[in-house]
Structure formats: structure tokens, C-alpha cells
């Protein structure tokens, strides 16, 4: 596997198109200058690892472009895909805030450009800008809520309903157009990763896909997905959901 590359370019934190979607949007110009000096930007090809589970935390990572999957290894040595990070997402911040090692690995799923902000820079910015710390607190709270929602889904929804819900999330993120049926898009994940994201086996995932195709809810060809009617997909999980 080729090593990631430090990419020479003229982009900086002032011109980054993803910055407004990050915690760093609250920084002043002087603080942005400090952030820019404290970053190293690298490019990763699919399959390359941004950081490994168990590595010492040397800062936080900002995804400028591409797609990254966050994985954890279970007791049997299997890789479980926990969630996806898109441009504007910050990775590794929980390990940084907790003062611990990275608790999961981050792997590029498509060509990605990632900025590492070194730990000293992050500490300095947090010390001088309370709004930045509040932004991170809100992100932790949102992610905790999402984790609780996932636990609820895994405990109360069928595999079919969980997969339908995941498909709607992927449609929202990756479908070029969601305004008109049918909806077509490319899955960013393998079927093995799809299975791990909804807490089932690849075999059960294959059976579920076959049944959904048979019922006309979605059509799969490799990673290409066609959804004839989005409302029919949504109805697969909404009746089973409760608060």
C-alpha cells in the first residue's frame, strides 16, 4: 500500500471551503493564522489509514475533501465500521479531549485530503477561545445522541428496517438529486461494511438486499442503487420506530 503524501498546495485555513462546517468557524483571523501554522495536510488513497486504533493522540484531523470510515476491531479481530466522516468533519477529537489513545482507526474510503492540527495548537486555541470549546461540547453531545439512536434502532428495528434507514441516510448524503424519483446513486461502502453499520452479518445483509429487490423497494447493481420511490423506502422503517 502506498504511503500517504504531504501535498504541496496553496490552500490554507482562510480559503478552506469546508471550514464553515467545522468547529473552527468561530476563530478570529489571528486564531486562524495560528491554526494554519499548526496544520499538516496529507492526501490519502482508498484503503490508506489516517490514524490507527491505539495510536497516541497527536492532535485532531479535519477532513477537507473525500470520505473516511471510522473503524474499530472487535474481540474476534473483525473490523467494524462505526460511522462515516465527510468534508467538514473533525476526527480524533474525543481521544484528544479525553487525553487518551485513539479508540478507533480512520481509513480513507475514497481519495481524501486531511489536515492534522497538532495537539499544542488545539490546546492553545481552546484556552483562548471559549466558543471553540463550546462547539466541541455540542459536537460530543450530538454524537452521543446519534449513538443512543443507533442503539435504539438495533434493539427495536428489524434488519430490513435498519437497512432501509441506513439507505435513506446515504441517499441524503450521496445522491446527486433527491427531488425526483427514481433516485440513483453509488454506495460508498461494501456490503460487508453495510452489514457492520447496522449490526448484522454479511449473509443476513445479502438476504435482506435480495428481499428488498424482490419487493421493488430498491435495485442493486454492484454499488449502484436505484430507488424507484423514496417514500416506499422511508415507510420500511417509520412504522416500526417509536420514541
Backbone as CSV, one residue per row, in Angstrom:
resi,resn,N_x,N_y,N_z,CA_x,CA_y,CA_z,C_x,C_y,C_z
1,UNK,0.839,-1.186,0.000,0.000,0.000,0.000,0.877,1.240,0.000
2,UNK,0.606,2.187,-0.896,1.409,3.399,-0.975,1.189,4.264,0.245
3,UNK,2.256,4.959,0.653,2.147,5.838,1.806,1.391,7.096,1.430
4,UNK,0.714,7.699,2.433,0.035,8.960,2.193,1.059,10.027,1.845
5,UNK,0.616,11.031,1.126,1.519,12.066,0.653,1.172,13.412,1.270
6,UNK,2.225,14.142,1.674,2.033,15.531,2.035,1.911,16.306,0.734
7,UNK,0.821,16.976,0.554,0.538,17.600,-0.740,0.890,19.085,-0.703
8,UNK,1.820,19.532,-1.545,2.092,20.958,-1.628,0.978,21.663,-2.391
9,UNK,0.361,22.642,-1.781,-0.695,23.383,-2.455,-0.822,24.753,-1.812
10,UNK,-1.638,25.613,-2.416,-1.796,26.974,-1.938,-3.006,27.148,-1.036
11,UNK,-3.729,26.056,-0.771,-4.872,26.156,0.121,-4.404,26.456,1.532
12,UNK,-5.237,27.166,2.276,-4.939,27.432,3.676,-6.243,27.482,4.446
13,UNK,-6.149,27.671,5.753,-7.350,27.650,6.589,-8.290,28.810,6.278
14,UNK,-7.763,29.895,5.723,-8.602,31.041,5.374,-9.474,30.749,4.158
15,UNK,-8.956,29.975,3.222,-9.677,29.720,1.971,-10.370,28.359,1.940
16,UNK,-10.194,27.552,2.983,-10.776,26.202,3.016,-12.300,26.272,2.894
17,UNK,-12.847,25.585,1.893,-14.282,25.619,1.663,-15.065,24.820,2.698
18,UNK,-14.386,23.959,3.451,-15.064,23.152,4.467,-15.076,23.822,5.836
19,UNK,-14.332,24.917,6.006,-14.136,25.485,7.352,-15.445,25.935,7.994
20,UNK,-16.365,26.478,7.208,-17.612,26.966,7.791,-18.459,25.846,8.373
21,UNK,-18.143,24.592,8.029,-18.885,23.448,8.567,-18.152,22.805,9.741
22,UNK,-17.064,23.437,10.182,-16.263,22.871,11.264,-16.371,23.715,12.525
23,UNK,-15.794,23.200,13.607,-15.731,23.961,14.853,-14.890,25.223,14.698
24,UNK,-13.981,25.212,13.734,-13.035,26.327,13.580,-13.688,27.583,13.023
25,UNK,-14.961,27.537,12.676,-15.622,28.710,12.094,-15.736,29.863,13.084
26,UNK,-15.525,29.614,14.380,-15.649,30.676,15.390,-14.324,31.396,15.641
27,UNK,-13.258,31.013,14.947,-11.944,31.593,15.216,-11.802,32.978,14.591
28,UNK,-11.030,33.823,15.271,-10.680,35.131,14.734,-9.597,34.975,13.667
29,UNK,-9.265,36.068,12.992,-8.223,35.998,11.966,-6.877,35.603,12.570
30,UNK,-6.550,36.159,13.741,-5.288,35.799,14.395,-5.276,34.322,14.774
31,UNK,-6.422,33.824,15.250,-6.508,32.413,15.627,-6.449,31.513,14.392
32,UNK,-7.044,31.958,13.304,-6.944,31.191,12.059,-5.505,31.107,11.575
33,UNK,-4.765,32.181,11.776,-3.352,32.171,11.404,-2.599,31.131,12.220
34,UNK,-2.900,31.053,13.523,-2.278,30.043,14.384,-2.682,28.640,13.937
35,UNK,-3.956,28.466,13.614,-4.443,27.168,13.137,-3.719,26.766,11.859
36,UNK,-3.555,27.712,10.953,-2.915,27.426,9.674,-1.457,27.017,9.858
37,UNK,-0.779,27.657,10.797,0.623,27.306,11.051,0.751,25.947,11.719
38,UNK,-0.288,25.518,12.425,-0.219,24.265,13.174,-0.750,23.053,12.437
39,UNK,-1.004,23.167,11.140,-1.590,22.046,10.391,-0.583,21.445,9.411
40,UNK,-0.783,20.161,9.135,-0.081,19.463,8.061,-1.150,18.775,7.225
41,UNK,-1.154,19.023,5.926,-2.174,18.459,5.045,-1.604,17.273,4.274
42,UNK,-2.335,16.167,4.293,-1.917,14.961,3.585,-3.050,14.453,2.709
43,UNK,-2.653,13.738,1.660,-3.619,13.072,0.797,-3.568,11.568,1.044
44,UNK,-4.731,10.950,1.091,-4.841,9.513,1.324,-5.647,8.886,0.196
45,UNK,-5.164,7.751,-0.276,-5.889,6.980,-1.274,-6.781,5.960,-0.567
46,UNK,-7.812,5.428,-1.264,-8.695,4.444,-0.638,-7.909,3.290,-0.017
47,UNK,-8.249,2.951,1.220,-7.581,1.872,1.940,-6.447,2.334,2.828
48,UNK,-5.950,3.556,2.622,-4.881,4.065,3.478,-5.461,4.548,4.801
49,UNK,-4.681,4.363,5.857,-5.147,4.668,7.211,-4.660,6.043,7.639
50,UNK,-5.590,6.861,8.106,-5.261,8.203,8.596,-4.627,8.100,9.978
51,UNK,-5.255,7.333,10.863,-4.653,7.005,12.154,-5.183,5.655,12.609
52,UNK,-4.396,4.982,13.443,-4.713,3.628,13.885,-5.287,3.624,15.302
53,UNK,-6.211,2.703,15.531,-6.704,2.441,16.878,-5.521,2.086,17.780
54,UNK,-5.411,2.751,18.926,-4.323,2.504,19.861,-3.138,3.432,19.702
55,UNK,-3.093,4.213,18.606,-2.015,5.194,18.438,-2.139,6.298,19.481
56,UNK,-0.996,6.863,19.880,-1.031,8.052,20.725,-1.716,9.182,19.968
57,UNK,-2.519,9.953,20.671,-3.226,11.068,20.050,-2.282,12.258,19.938
58,UNK,-1.967,12.641,18.718,-1.044,13.759,18.495,-1.739,14.996,17.951
59,UNK,-3.077,15.008,18.013,-3.846,16.150,17.550,-5.188,15.707,17.010
60,UNK,-5.855,16.600,16.295,-7.139,16.267,15.679,-7.002,16.402,14.165
61,UNK,-7.875,15.707,13.453,-7.821,15.664,11.993,-9.082,16.295,11.411
62,UNK,-8.911,17.143,10.431,-10.033,17.781,9.744,-10.097,17.252,8.315
63,UNK,-11.262,16.758,7.934,-11.436,16.222,6.584,-11.802,17.364,5.633
64,UNK,-10.874,17.681,4.739,-11.088,18.782,3.793,-11.864,18.311,2.568
65,UNK,-11.584,17.090,2.101,-12.321,16.526,0.972,-12.218,15.008,1.023
66,UNK,-13.196,14.338,0.398,-13.169,12.881,0.358,-14.151,12.239,1.316
67,UNK,-13.866,11.012,1.705,-14.724,10.234,2.596,-13.854,9.309,3.433
68,UNK,-14.079,9.300,4.741,-13.292,8.491,5.672,-14.233,7.639,6.511
69,UNK,-13.892,6.358,6.674,-14.638,5.468,7.543,-13.905,5.271,8.853
70,UNK,-14.637,5.371,9.953,-14.051,5.162,11.280,-14.375,3.742,11.715
71,UNK,-13.328,2.961,12.014,-13.469,1.536,12.287,-12.921,1.178,13.664
72,UNK,-13.473,0.092,14.198,-12.969,-0.464,15.448,-12.872,-1.973,15.283
73,UNK,-11.880,-2.577,15.908,-11.685,-4.022,15.823,-12.319,-4.688,17.033
74,UNK,-13.169,-5.717,16.781,-13.815,-6.395,17.907,-12.921,-7.499,18.461
75,UNK,-13.431,-8.223,19.462,-12.632,-9.238,20.147,-12.208,-10.372,19.219
76,UNK,-12.961,-10.586,18.135,-12.630,-11.644,17.178,-11.679,-11.171,16.085
77,UNK,-11.259,-9.914,16.170,-10.349,-9.377,15.167,-11.023,-8.857,13.917
78,UNK,-12.354,-8.765,13.943,-13.085,-8.264,12.780,-13.185,-6.742,12.819
79,UNK,-13.088,-6.125,11.649,-13.195,-4.672,11.538,-14.663,-4.271,11.435
80,UNK,-15.098,-3.403,12.346,-16.478,-2.936,12.376,-16.500,-1.462,11.989
81,UNK,-17.254,-1.131,10.948,-17.377,0.263,10.533,-18.385,0.960,11.436
82,UNK,-17.926,1.972,12.168,-18.783,2.672,13.118,-19.578,3.792,12.466
83,UNK,-18.890,4.613,11.699,-19.581,5.721,11.031,-18.698,6.291,9.935
84,UNK,-19.269,7.197,9.158,-18.572,7.843,8.051,-18.326,9.306,8.380
85,UNK,-17.186,9.816,7.945,-16.891,11.239,8.081,-16.783,11.860,6.700
86,UNK,-17.419,13.010,6.547,-17.466,13.737,5.282,-16.736,15.066,5.421
87,UNK,-16.505,15.784,4.310,-15.810,17.069,4.397,-16.435,18.004,5.434
88,UNK,-15.576,18.587,6.262,-16.025,19.438,7.354,-16.050,18.731,8.692
89,UNK,-15.949,17.392,8.695,-15.948,16.645,9.954,-14.558,16.644,10.581
90,UNK,-14.540,16.640,11.916,-13.298,16.571,12.681,-13.170,15.181,13.282
91,UNK,-11.997,14.593,13.166,-11.755,13.232,13.647,-10.708,13.242,14.751
92,UNK,-10.872,12.336,15.709,-9.885,12.183,16.767,-10.046,13.136,17.922
93,UNK,-11.094,13.952,17.912,-11.231,14.960,18.967,-11.604,14.354,20.312
94,UNK,-12.323,13.231,20.309,-12.689,12.630,21.597,-11.460,12.104,22.321
95,UNK,-10.557,11.464,21.584,-9.309,10.998,22.202,-8.499,12.182,22.711
96,UNK,-8.483,13.266,21.938,-7.736,14.454,22.355,-8.326,15.041,23.634
97,UNK,-9.637,15.231,23.671,-10.268,15.845,24.836,-10.159,14.959,26.068
98,UNK,-10.170,13.632,25.869,-10.091,12.697,26.995,-8.657,12.416,27.414
99,UNK,-7.687,12.854,26.620,-6.289,12.588,26.931,-5.940,11.118,26.842
100,UNK,-6.466,10.439,25.827,-6.229,9.008,25.682,-5.785,8.683,24.259
101,UNK,-5.500,7.405,24.019,-5.140,6.968,22.672,-6.370,7.010,21.775
102,UNK,-6.126,6.994,20.458,-7.254,6.900,19.535,-7.985,5.588,19.787
103,UNK,-9.296,5.666,19.963,-10.088,4.491,20.297,-10.634,3.768,19.067
104,UNK,-10.334,4.272,17.889,-10.749,3.640,16.634,-9.750,4.043,15.558
105,UNK,-9.840,3.399,14.416,-8.998,3.738,13.269,-9.813,4.522,12.250
106,UNK,-9.125,5.349,11.479,-9.779,6.104,10.409,-9.139,5.715,9.083
107,UNK,-9.959,5.283,8.132,-9.470,4.789,6.840,-10.135,5.541,5.694
108,UNK,-9.342,5.994,4.740,-9.898,6.662,3.562,-10.685,5.659,2.725
109,UNK,-11.913,6.015,2.361,-12.747,5.168,1.512,-12.748,5.651,0.068
110,UNK,-12.313,6.872,-0.138,-12.102,7.426,-1.472,-10.965,8.428,-1.344
111,UNK,-10.398,8.904,-2.469,-9.301,9.863,-2.338,-9.699,11.014,-1.417
112,UNK,-8.884,11.253,-0.398,-9.247,12.206,0.655,-8.080,13.112,0.992
113,UNK,-8.413,14.338,1.355,-7.407,15.283,1.819,-7.735,15.636,3.267
114,UNK,-6.755,15.422,4.145,-6.962,15.543,5.585,-5.896,16.457,6.176
115,UNK,-6.322,17.337,7.071,-5.389,18.224,7.769,-5.246,17.772,9.216
116,UNK,-4.015,17.530,9.648,-3.724,17.248,11.050,-3.391,18.562,11.737
117,UNK,-4.131,18.865,12.813,-3.841,20.032,13.650,-3.144,19.515,14.897
118,UNK,-1.902,19.937,15.117,-1.131,19.355,16.216,-1.736,19.723,17.566
119,UNK,-1.470,18.869,18.561,-2.108,18.976,19.870,-1.834,20.314,20.545
120,UNK,-0.607,20.823,20.437,-0.267,22.089,21.088,-1.104,23.230,20.527
121,UNK,-1.325,23.230,19.220,-2.142,24.274,18.596,-3.584,24.194,19.070
122,UNK,-4.135,22.991,19.129,-5.519,22.826,19.575,-5.666,23.276,21.024
123,UNK,-4.720,22.898,21.884,-4.791,23.305,23.294,-4.756,24.824,23.422
124,UNK,-3.890,25.468,22.660,-3.777,26.923,22.719,-5.074,27.594,22.276
125,UNK,-5.660,27.105,21.203,-6.898,27.698,20.701,-8.052,27.483,21.671
126,UNK,-8.132,26.310,22.279,-9.186,26.046,23.264,-9.033,26.940,24.485
127,UNK,-7.790,27.207,24.883,-7.538,28.038,26.063,-7.932,29.491,25.829
128,UNK,-7.832,29.953,24.587,-8.056,31.370,24.306,-9.423,31.668,23.692
129,UNK,-10.161,30.638,23.301,-11.452,30.871,22.665,-12.501,29.929,23.260
130,UNK,-13.249,30.385,24.285,-14.264,29.529,24.905,-15.325,29.043,23.915
131,UNK,-15.607,29.842,22.884,-16.626,29.437,21.906,-16.214,28.168,21.170
132,UNK,-14.897,27.978,20.989,-14.412,26.769,20.323,-14.695,25.544,21.188
133,UNK,-14.427,25.663,22.491,-14.721,24.559,23.399,-16.199,24.229,23.431
134,UNK,-17.044,25.269,23.370,-18.489,25.041,23.355,-18.908,24.307,22.090
135,UNK,-18.274,24.650,20.979,-18.561,23.945,19.722,-18.245,22.460,19.838
136,UNK,-17.110,22.143,20.446,-16.745,20.738,20.611,-17.688,20.038,21.580
137,UNK,-18.120,20.746,22.627,-19.073,20.165,23.568,-20.381,19.829,22.855
138,UNK,-20.829,20.715,21.990,-22.057,20.456,21.234,-21.881,19.261,20.307
139,UNK,-20.704,19.150,19.690,-20.462,18.009,18.791,-20.477,16.698,19.572
140,UNK,-19.834,16.682,20.740,-19.856,15.479,21.572,-21.293,15.118,21.925
141,UNK,-22.106,16.119,22.273,-23.497,15.868,22.651,-24.294,15.318,21.474
142,UNK,-24.091,15.886,20.287,-24.807,15.385,19.104,-24.407,13.949,18.792
143,UNK,-23.126,13.664,18.887,-22.666,12.307,18.588,-23.168,11.305,19.614
144,UNK,-23.282,11.742,20.878,-23.849,10.868,21.902,-25.309,10.569,21.584
145,UNK,-26.043,11.595,21.161,-27.437,11.381,20.779,-27.558,10.427,19.608
146,UNK,-26.663,10.564,18.620,-26.691,9.665,17.461,-26.373,8.234,17.873
147,UNK,-25.429,8.073,18.815,-25.080,6.733,19.291,-26.257,6.094,20.020
148,UNK,-26.975,6.884,20.815,-28.142,6.359,21.524,-29.244,5.974,20.541
149,UNK,-29.406,6.783,19.487,-30.405,6.469,18.465,-30.051,5.168,17.750
150,UNK,-28.760,4.951,17.494,-28.340,3.719,16.832,-28.599,2.513,17.728
151,UNK,-28.349,2.651,19.027,-28.642,1.563,19.966,-30.132,1.243,19.941
152,UNK,-30.965,2.295,19.925,-32.413,2.096,19.870,-32.813,1.356,18.600
153,UNK,-32.259,1.773,17.464,-32.584,1.110,16.201,-32.191,-0.362,16.233
154,UNK,-30.978,-0.643,16.711,-30.511,-2.029,16.724,-31.338,-2.900,17.662
155,UNK,-31.906,-2.279,18.705,-32.681,-3.041,19.686,-34.132,-3.224,19.268
156,UNK,-34.667,-2.319,18.454,-36.110,-2.322,18.200,-36.503,-2.535,16.745
157,UNK,-35.594,-2.301,15.805,-35.949,-2.430,14.395,-35.407,-3.730,13.811
158,UNK,-36.123,-4.263,12.842,-35.654,-5.445,12.125,-34.438,-5.086,11.279
159,UNK,-33.713,-6.113,10.810,-32.569,-5.870,9.929,-33.027,-5.108,8.687
160,UNK,-34.160,-5.492,8.141,-34.680,-4.818,6.944,-34.947,-3.340,7.225
161,UNK,-35.581,-3.039,8.350,-35.883,-1.648,8.688,-34.608,-0.853,8.944
162,UNK,-33.623,-1.476,9.606,-32.357,-0.782,9.860,-31.635,-0.477,8.555
163,UNK,-31.672,-1.431,7.623,-31.018,-1.202,6.337,-31.742,-0.108,5.550
164,UNK,-33.064,-0.111,5.592,-33.823,0.933,4.902,-33.488,2.308,5.471
165,UNK,-33.365,2.384,6.782,-32.997,3.660,7.414,-31.604,4.096,6.977
166,UNK,-30.651,3.152,6.955,-29.295,3.491,6.514,-29.307,3.971,5.064
167,UNK,-30.090,3.324,4.218,-30.168,3.748,2.818,-30.673,5.183,2.695
168,UNK,-31.655,5.562,3.507,-32.162,6.937,3.428,-31.091,7.933,3.860
169,UNK,-30.278,7.556,4.848,-29.173,8.421,5.273,-28.165,8.575,4.139
170,UNK,-27.845,7.467,3.472,-26.887,7.510,2.365,-27.447,8.285,1.174
171,UNK,-28.744,8.165,0.925,-29.379,8.964,-0.127,-29.215,10.445,0.178
172,UNK,-29.479,10.818,1.423,-29.396,12.227,1.816,-27.992,12.778,1.622
173,UNK,-26.982,11.940,1.884,-25.594,12.401,1.802,-25.016,12.332,0.393
174,UNK,-25.371,11.287,-0.352,-24.600,10.981,-1.556,-25.382,10.978,-2.863
175,UNK,-26.708,11.009,-2.818,-27.463,11.037,-4.071,-27.322,12.408,-4.729
176,UNK,-26.980,12.454,-6.023,-26.833,13.749,-6.703,-28.116,14.574,-6.677
177,UNK,-29.265,13.886,-6.768,-30.551,14.577,-6.736,-31.540,13.743,-5.936
178,UNK,-32.276,14.421,-5.039,-33.275,13.726,-4.222,-34.681,14.257,-4.494
179,UNK,-34.788,15.137,-5.486,-36.053,15.824,-5.716,-36.994,15.052,-6.625
180,UNK,-36.478,14.099,-7.372,-37.316,13.419,-8.358,-36.997,11.931,-8.383
181,UNK,-38.051,11.119,-8.366,-37.883,9.674,-8.475,-37.744,9.271,-9.938
182,UNK,-37.028,8.180,-10.268,-36.248,7.355,-9.329,-34.945,8.040,-8.927
183,UNK,-34.438,7.649,-7.770,-33.184,8.187,-7.256,-32.079,7.174,-7.530
184,UNK,-30.975,7.651,-8.100,-29.832,6.784,-8.381,-28.590,7.350,-7.702
185,UNK,-27.797,6.472,-7.104,-26.529,6.905,-6.513,-25.616,5.705,-6.333
186,UNK,-24.357,5.986,-6.047,-23.354,4.947,-5.820,-23.140,4.768,-4.319
187,UNK,-23.247,3.544,-3.848,-22.944,3.266,-2.445,-21.462,3.515,-2.181
188,UNK,-21.120,4.222,-1.106,-19.710,4.431,-0.788,-19.097,3.269,-0.020
189,UNK,-19.889,2.224,0.247,-19.457,1.141,1.131,-19.630,-0.220,0.473
190,UNK,-18.816,-1.173,0.926,-19.006,-2.567,0.542,-20.191,-3.142,1.315
191,UNK,-20.686,-4.285,0.876,-21.804,-4.913,1.591,-21.381,-5.371,2.978
192,UNK,-20.119,-5.741,3.115,-19.617,-6.122,4.439,-19.699,-4.937,5.389
193,UNK,-19.319,-3.754,4.910,-19.388,-2.562,5.756,-20.826,-2.144,6.025
194,UNK,-21.688,-2.296,5.030,-23.105,-2.005,5.255,-23.653,-2.876,6.378
195,UNK,-23.281,-4.163,6.347,-23.747,-5.087,7.382,-23.249,-4.666,8.759
196,UNK,-21.976,-4.297,8.854,-21.424,-3.933,10.161,-22.058,-2.658,10.697
197,UNK,-22.444,-1.740,9.810,-23.038,-0.488,10.268,-24.417,-0.688,10.880
198,UNK,-25.129,-1.743,10.486,-26.455,-1.973,11.057,-26.460,-3.165,12.008
199,UNK,-25.280,-3.669,12.341,-25.182,-4.710,13.358,-25.702,-6.063,12.926
200,UNK,-25.403,-6.467,11.689,-25.827,-7.782,11.230,-24.674,-8.459,10.499
201,UNK,-24.921,-9.657,9.989,-23.882,-10.405,9.282,-23.971,-10.139,7.781
202,UNK,-22.875,-10.358,7.046,-22.939,-10.205,5.584,-23.980,-11.125,4.947
203,UNK,-24.148,-12.326,5.508,-25.131,-13.259,4.959,-26.553,-12.708,5.119
204,UNK,-26.843,-12.182,6.304,-28.158,-11.584,6.536,-28.356,-10.352,5.661
205,UNK,-27.270,-9.614,5.446,-27.337,-8.428,4.591,-27.707,-8.819,3.162
206,UNK,-27.088,-9.880,2.656,-27.377,-10.344,1.296,-28.832,-10.783,1.156
207,UNK,-29.347,-11.488,2.165,-30.747,-11.923,2.118,-31.692,-10.723,2.154
208,UNK,-31.346,-9.740,2.957,-32.184,-8.543,3.068,-32.213,-7.770,1.758
209,UNK,-31.052,-7.622,1.126,-30.987,-6.927,-0.162,-31.826,-7.661,-1.208
210,UNK,-31.724,-8.989,-1.237,-32.494,-9.773,-2.208,-33.998,-9.583,-2.004
211,UNK,-34.435,-9.558,-0.750,-35.861,-9.393,-0.454,-36.335,-7.986,-0.811
212,UNK,-35.522,-6.977,-0.518,-35.891,-5.599,-0.853,-35.988,-5.423,-2.368
213,UNK,-35.070,-6.066,-3.098,-35.147,-6.024,-4.566,-36.409,-6.721,-5.059
214,UNK,-36.692,-7.878,-4.494,-37.867,-8.652,-4.897,-39.147,-7.844,-4.695
215,UNK,-39.187,-7.036,-3.642,-40.375,-6.239,-3.330,-40.393,-4.894,-4.056
216,UNK,-39.376,-4.625,-4.872,-39.368,-3.411,-5.672,-39.034,-2.143,-4.915
217,UNK,-38.461,-2.275,-3.724,-38.120,-1.094,-2.924,-36.849,-0.437,-3.443
218,UNK,-35.884,-1.233,-3.863,-34.624,-0.725,-4.397,-34.021,-1.772,-5.318
219,UNK,-33.174,-1.312,-6.233,-32.490,-2.194,-7.176,-30.993,-1.983,-7.009
220,UNK,-30.249,-3.082,-6.896,-28.812,-3.008,-6.653,-28.060,-3.654,-7.812
221,UNK,-27.036,-2.957,-8.293,-26.146,-3.494,-9.319,-24.729,-3.094,-8.942
222,UNK,-23.992,-4.045,-8.319,-22.705,-3.668,-7.745,-22.947,-2.658,-6.635
223,UNK,-22.328,-1.481,-6.762,-22.555,-0.425,-5.771,-23.591,0.601,-6.234
224,UNK,-24.106,0.420,-7.433,-25.136,1.335,-7.917,-26.483,0.954,-7.321
225,UNK,-27.226,1.960,-6.849,-28.540,1.733,-6.254,-29.560,2.601,-6.977
226,UNK,-30.693,2.003,-7.313,-31.822,2.746,-7.869,-32.999,2.577,-6.912
227,UNK,-33.550,3.691,-6.474,-34.711,3.676,-5.587,-35.887,4.257,-6.369
228,UNK,-36.829,3.403,-6.800,-37.932,3.881,-7.642,-38.790,4.947,-6.962
229,UNK,-39.063,4.762,-5.665,-39.922,5.696,-4.931,-39.399,5.830,-3.502
230,UNK,-38.873,7.016,-3.174,-38.233,7.202,-1.870,-39.206,6.994,-0.720
231,UNK,-40.455,7.409,-0.876,-41.421,7.257,0.212,-41.626,5.795,0.585
232,UNK,-41.564,4.907,-0.397,-41.705,3.480,-0.096,-40.549,2.991,0.764
233,UNK,-39.353,3.527,0.515,-38.194,3.160,1.332,-38.356,3.679,2.753
234,UNK,-38.800,4.920,2.895,-38.986,5.516,4.225,-40.017,4.731,5.024
235,UNK,-41.075,4.279,4.374,-42.123,3.534,5.065,-41.642,2.187,5.584
236,UNK,-40.485,1.726,5.091,-39.930,0.466,5.569,-39.530,0.537,7.039
237,UNK,-39.166,1.724,7.530,-38.719,1.807,8.927,-39.573,2.725,9.784
238,UNK,-40.292,3.675,9.216,-41.053,4.609,10.040,-42.127,3.935,10.886
239,UNK,-42.900,2.979,10.361,-43.932,2.358,11.198,-43.370,1.619,12.399
240,UNK,-42.097,1.174,12.325,-41.520,0.402,13.422,-40.865,1.292,14.467
241,UNK,-40.680,2.583,14.145,-39.935,3.459,15.048,-40.852,3.978,16.143
242,UNK,-40.321,4.097,17.323,-41.093,4.702,18.404,-40.160,5.537,19.256
243,UNK,-40.738,6.478,20.007,-39.954,7.369,20.870,-40.150,6.933,22.315
